[in-house]
Amino acid sequence: MSTTTRIYAGSALAVAALVALFALAARVDPAPSADSPAEVVSIAPADGAVLADPPDAVEIRVSGRPDVRRSHISVYDGDSVRLDTGEVSAAGDDGLRQTIRLDRPADLTVAYHVVTTDGRDVSGIVRFTVGAAGGAAPPAAPTAEAHAHGVDPFGATLLVVDGLALLVVVVLLVRRPVDADPS
């Protein structure tokens, strides 16, 4: 087998591997399977509620099974002090629970982002008061740090595979032999 034939065979094999990889990536699409967006079914305490005693936790129920690892709930008081304690936990099949620590009257803001196991998500802000109603001005929106996410492992893996495929193509192009005998 001549050198040129080997190069073309290697290139064809690399292209076939890339096509197979892209076909597999298209088949393993992490996009949500449901057409309808996730919706909040209930939130306790409710938006605008005035409570005499502070709650132990905030619970959010959604239309779907929430993914505890990818969802988060943050609770702030009127001075933007974070009051949630511990990690978000499951509350039944369709809910999340975030414990809070509060021992005084306050206007609270709950910022949430719930991602379901099928990839749908819903986010929002709820406000309620513990103690006297209308005691303070509405709190400022939570900071962007409260809504941070980590690196998606599937996306990172595809990025590495794409980089390796590009490296293989560049090496194959650079290693093309010089044709010494043009005839």
Tab-separated table of C-alpha atoms in Angstrom:
chain	number	residue	atom	x	y	z
A	1	MET	CA	0.000	0.000	0.000
A	2	SER	CA	1.467	3.348	-1.001
A	3	THR	CA	1.944	6.231	1.404
A	4	THR	CA	-0.745	8.280	-0.306
A	5	THR	CA	-3.236	5.439	-0.024
A	6	ARG	CA	-2.441	5.042	3.660
A	7	ILE	CA	-2.968	8.764	4.255
A	8	TYR	CA	-6.308	8.726	2.449
A	9	ALA	CA	-7.346	5.605	4.351
A	10	GLY	CA	-6.352	7.229	7.655
A	11	SER	CA	-8.212	10.408	6.762
A	12	ALA	CA	-11.296	8.445	5.755
A	13	LEU	CA	-11.147	6.521	9.018
A	14	ALA	CA	-10.829	9.770	11.012
A	15	VAL	CA	-13.789	11.316	9.174
A	16	ALA	CA	-15.865	8.167	9.728
A	17	ALA	CA	-15.017	8.243	13.437
A	18	LEU	CA	-16.024	11.913	13.655
A	19	VAL	CA	-19.321	11.251	11.871
A	20	ALA	CA	-20.044	8.363	14.247
A	21	LEU	CA	-19.151	10.539	17.241
A	22	PHE	CA	-21.431	13.374	16.104
A	23	ALA	CA	-24.255	10.910	15.423
A	24	LEU	CA	-23.853	9.536	18.940
A	25	ALA	CA	-23.770	13.048	20.409
A	26	ALA	CA	-26.977	13.937	18.553
A	27	ARG	CA	-28.658	10.797	19.860
A	28	VAL	CA	-27.642	11.497	23.485
A	29	ASP	CA	-29.142	14.997	23.383
A	30	PRO	CA	-29.788	16.165	26.972
A	31	ALA	CA	-32.636	18.435	25.837
A	32	PRO	CA	-35.888	18.126	27.748
A	33	SER	CA	-38.290	15.540	26.452
A	34	ALA	CA	-41.460	17.278	27.573
A	35	ASP	CA	-42.883	20.143	25.551
A	36	SER	CA	-44.394	22.006	28.472
A	37	PRO	CA	-42.244	24.095	30.814
A	38	ALA	CA	-41.974	23.238	34.491
A	39	GLU	CA	-44.397	25.133	36.712
A	40	VAL	CA	-44.504	25.901	40.412
A	41	VAL	CA	-47.450	24.074	41.989
A	42	SER	CA	-47.092	25.603	45.453
A	43	ILE	CA	-44.708	27.501	47.685
A	44	ALA	CA	-44.847	27.506	51.478
A	45	PRO	CA	-44.838	30.156	52.856
A	46	ALA	CA	-46.831	31.720	50.015
A	47	ASP	CA	-45.856	34.896	48.198
A	48	GLY	CA	-46.977	37.927	50.216
A	49	ALA	CA	-47.757	35.900	53.351
A	50	VAL	CA	-47.488	37.491	56.797
A	51	LEU	CA	-46.465	34.975	59.453
A	52	ALA	CA	-46.540	35.446	63.217
A	53	ASP	CA	-43.714	32.942	63.800
A	54	PRO	CA	-40.699	32.215	61.582
A	55	PRO	CA	-40.913	29.018	59.516
A	56	ASP	CA	-38.321	26.256	59.830
A	57	ALA	CA	-38.066	25.866	56.063
A	58	VAL	CA	-39.256	26.956	52.653
A	59	GLU	CA	-40.863	24.283	50.452
A	60	ILE	CA	-41.439	24.504	46.713
A	61	ARG	CA	-43.483	21.957	44.752
A	62	VAL	CA	-43.210	21.787	40.958
A	63	SER	CA	-44.832	19.947	38.052
A	64	GLY	CA	-42.186	17.266	37.724
A	65	ARG	CA	-39.503	15.515	39.733
A	66	PRO	CA	-36.887	18.086	40.841
A	67	ASP	CA	-33.176	17.354	40.542
A	68	VAL	CA	-31.808	18.192	43.999
A	69	ARG	CA	-28.203	18.490	42.757
A	70	ARG	CA	-28.974	21.088	40.072
A	71	SER	CA	-31.619	23.106	41.949
A	72	HIS	CA	-31.126	25.762	44.578
A	73	ILE	CA	-33.152	27.912	46.961
A	74	SER	CA	-31.674	31.005	48.644
A	75	VAL	CA	-33.371	32.973	51.441
A	76	TYR	CA	-32.383	36.561	52.319
A	77	ASP	CA	-33.613	39.094	54.857
A	78	GLY	CA	-34.111	42.822	54.221
A	79	ASP	CA	-30.397	43.504	54.797
A	80	SER	CA	-29.396	40.898	52.157
A	81	VAL	CA	-28.145	38.510	54.853
A	82	ARG	CA	-28.450	34.917	53.710
A	83	LEU	CA	-30.625	32.859	56.078
A	84	ASP	CA	-30.741	29.401	54.450
A	85	THR	CA	-28.835	26.648	56.213
A	86	GLY	CA	-27.583	23.376	54.807
A	87	GLU	CA	-28.305	21.892	51.418
A	88	VAL	CA	-31.585	21.733	49.533
A	89	SER	CA	-33.337	18.416	50.190
A	90	ALA	CA	-36.162	16.533	48.512
A	91	ALA	CA	-39.686	17.008	49.850
A	92	GLY	CA	-41.632	14.109	48.404
A	93	ASP	CA	-41.502	13.272	44.702
A	94	ASP	CA	-42.303	16.757	43.435
A	95	GLY	CA	-40.800	19.190	45.928
A	96	LEU	CA	-37.719	20.734	47.451
A	97	ARG	CA	-37.114	21.917	51.008
A	98	GLN	CA	-34.594	24.512	52.197
A	99	THR	CA	-34.160	24.972	55.951
A	100	ILE	CA	-33.743	28.507	57.284
A	101	ARG	CA	-32.664	30.044	60.575
A	102	LEU	CA	-34.522	33.161	61.732
A	103	ASP	CA	-35.223	34.358	65.273
A	104	ARG	CA	-36.580	37.866	64.683
A	105	PRO	CA	-39.183	39.715	62.607
A	106	ALA	CA	-38.039	40.291	59.028
A	107	ASP	CA	-39.095	40.739	55.432
A	108	LEU	CA	-37.748	37.701	53.567
A	109	THR	CA	-36.951	37.122	49.911
A	110	VAL	CA	-36.724	33.604	48.494
A	111	ALA	CA	-34.885	33.182	45.184
A	112	TYR	CA	-35.247	29.746	43.605
A	113	HIS	CA	-34.175	27.865	40.502
A	114	VAL	CA	-35.611	24.374	40.219
A	115	VAL	CA	-34.404	22.006	37.496
A	116	THR	CA	-36.390	18.814	36.931
A	117	THR	CA	-34.802	15.466	36.142
A	118	ASP	CA	-36.010	15.750	32.529
A	119	GLY	CA	-34.196	19.083	32.077
A	120	ARG	CA	-37.066	21.543	32.423
A	121	ASP	CA	-36.602	24.441	34.824
A	122	VAL	CA	-38.462	27.216	36.592
A	123	SER	CA	-37.130	30.125	38.619
A	124	GLY	CA	-38.509	33.073	40.486
A	125	ILE	CA	-38.618	35.210	43.599
A	126	VAL	CA	-41.119	35.046	46.469
A	127	ARG	CA	-41.404	37.533	49.326
A	128	PHE	CA	-43.070	37.096	52.708
A	129	THR	CA	-42.962	38.745	56.118
A	130	VAL	CA	-42.324	37.312	59.571
A	131	GLY	CA	-43.698	39.507	62.363
A	132	ALA	CA	-45.363	42.876	61.714
A	133	ALA	CA	-46.531	43.492	58.141
A	134	GLY	CA	-44.964	46.304	56.123
A	135	GLY	CA	-42.167	46.959	58.589
A	136	ALA	CA	-39.406	47.537	56.069
A	137	ALA	CA	-38.950	48.403	52.425
A	138	PRO	CA	-38.836	45.499	49.981
A	139	PRO	CA	-35.389	43.913	49.985
A	140	ALA	CA	-33.051	44.198	47.041
A	141	ALA	CA	-32.819	41.330	44.599
A	142	PRO	CA	-30.327	38.598	45.532
A	143	THR	CA	-26.839	38.770	44.092
A	144	ALA	CA	-25.804	36.878	40.981
A	145	GLU	CA	-23.617	34.574	43.115
A	146	ALA	CA	-26.776	32.982	44.502
A	147	HIS	CA	-27.567	31.700	41.018
A	148	ALA	CA	-24.232	30.083	40.146
A	149	HIS	CA	-23.918	26.710	38.434
A	150	GLY	CA	-20.989	24.375	37.974
A	151	VAL	CA	-19.576	22.999	34.753
A	152	ASP	CA	-21.829	20.627	32.825
A	153	PRO	CA	-19.839	17.350	32.649
A	154	PHE	CA	-21.475	16.226	29.379
A	155	GLY	CA	-20.691	19.537	27.680
A	156	ALA	CA	-17.132	19.536	29.012
A	157	THR	CA	-16.585	15.994	27.712
A	158	LEU	CA	-17.859	16.939	24.255
A	159	LEU	CA	-15.569	19.973	24.238
A	160	VAL	CA	-12.536	17.771	25.004
A	161	VAL	CA	-13.545	15.256	22.305
A	162	ASP	CA	-13.955	18.086	19.780
A	163	GLY	CA	-10.495	19.392	20.665
A	164	LEU	CA	-8.943	15.956	20.206
A	165	ALA	CA	-10.706	15.508	16.853
A	166	LEU	CA	-9.399	18.878	15.703
A	167	LEU	CA	-5.883	17.905	16.807
A	168	VAL	CA	-6.070	14.645	14.811
A	169	VAL	CA	-7.211	16.483	11.680
A	170	VAL	CA	-4.418	19.068	11.997
A	171	VAL	CA	-1.786	16.330	12.497
A	172	LEU	CA	-3.085	14.456	9.440
A	173	LEU	CA	-2.926	17.616	7.348
A	174	VAL	CA	0.591	18.511	8.504
A	175	ARG	CA	1.956	14.983	7.966
A	176	ARG	CA	0.930	14.849	4.317
A	177	PRO	CA	3.939	13.472	2.448
A	178	VAL	CA	5.742	15.435	-0.201
A	179	ASP	CA	5.339	13.704	-3.545
A	180	ALA	CA	8.969	13.255	-4.700
A	181	ASP	CA	8.087	11.694	-8.048
A	182	PRO	CA	5.372	13.761	-9.796
A	183	SER	CA	5.058	11.254	-12.650
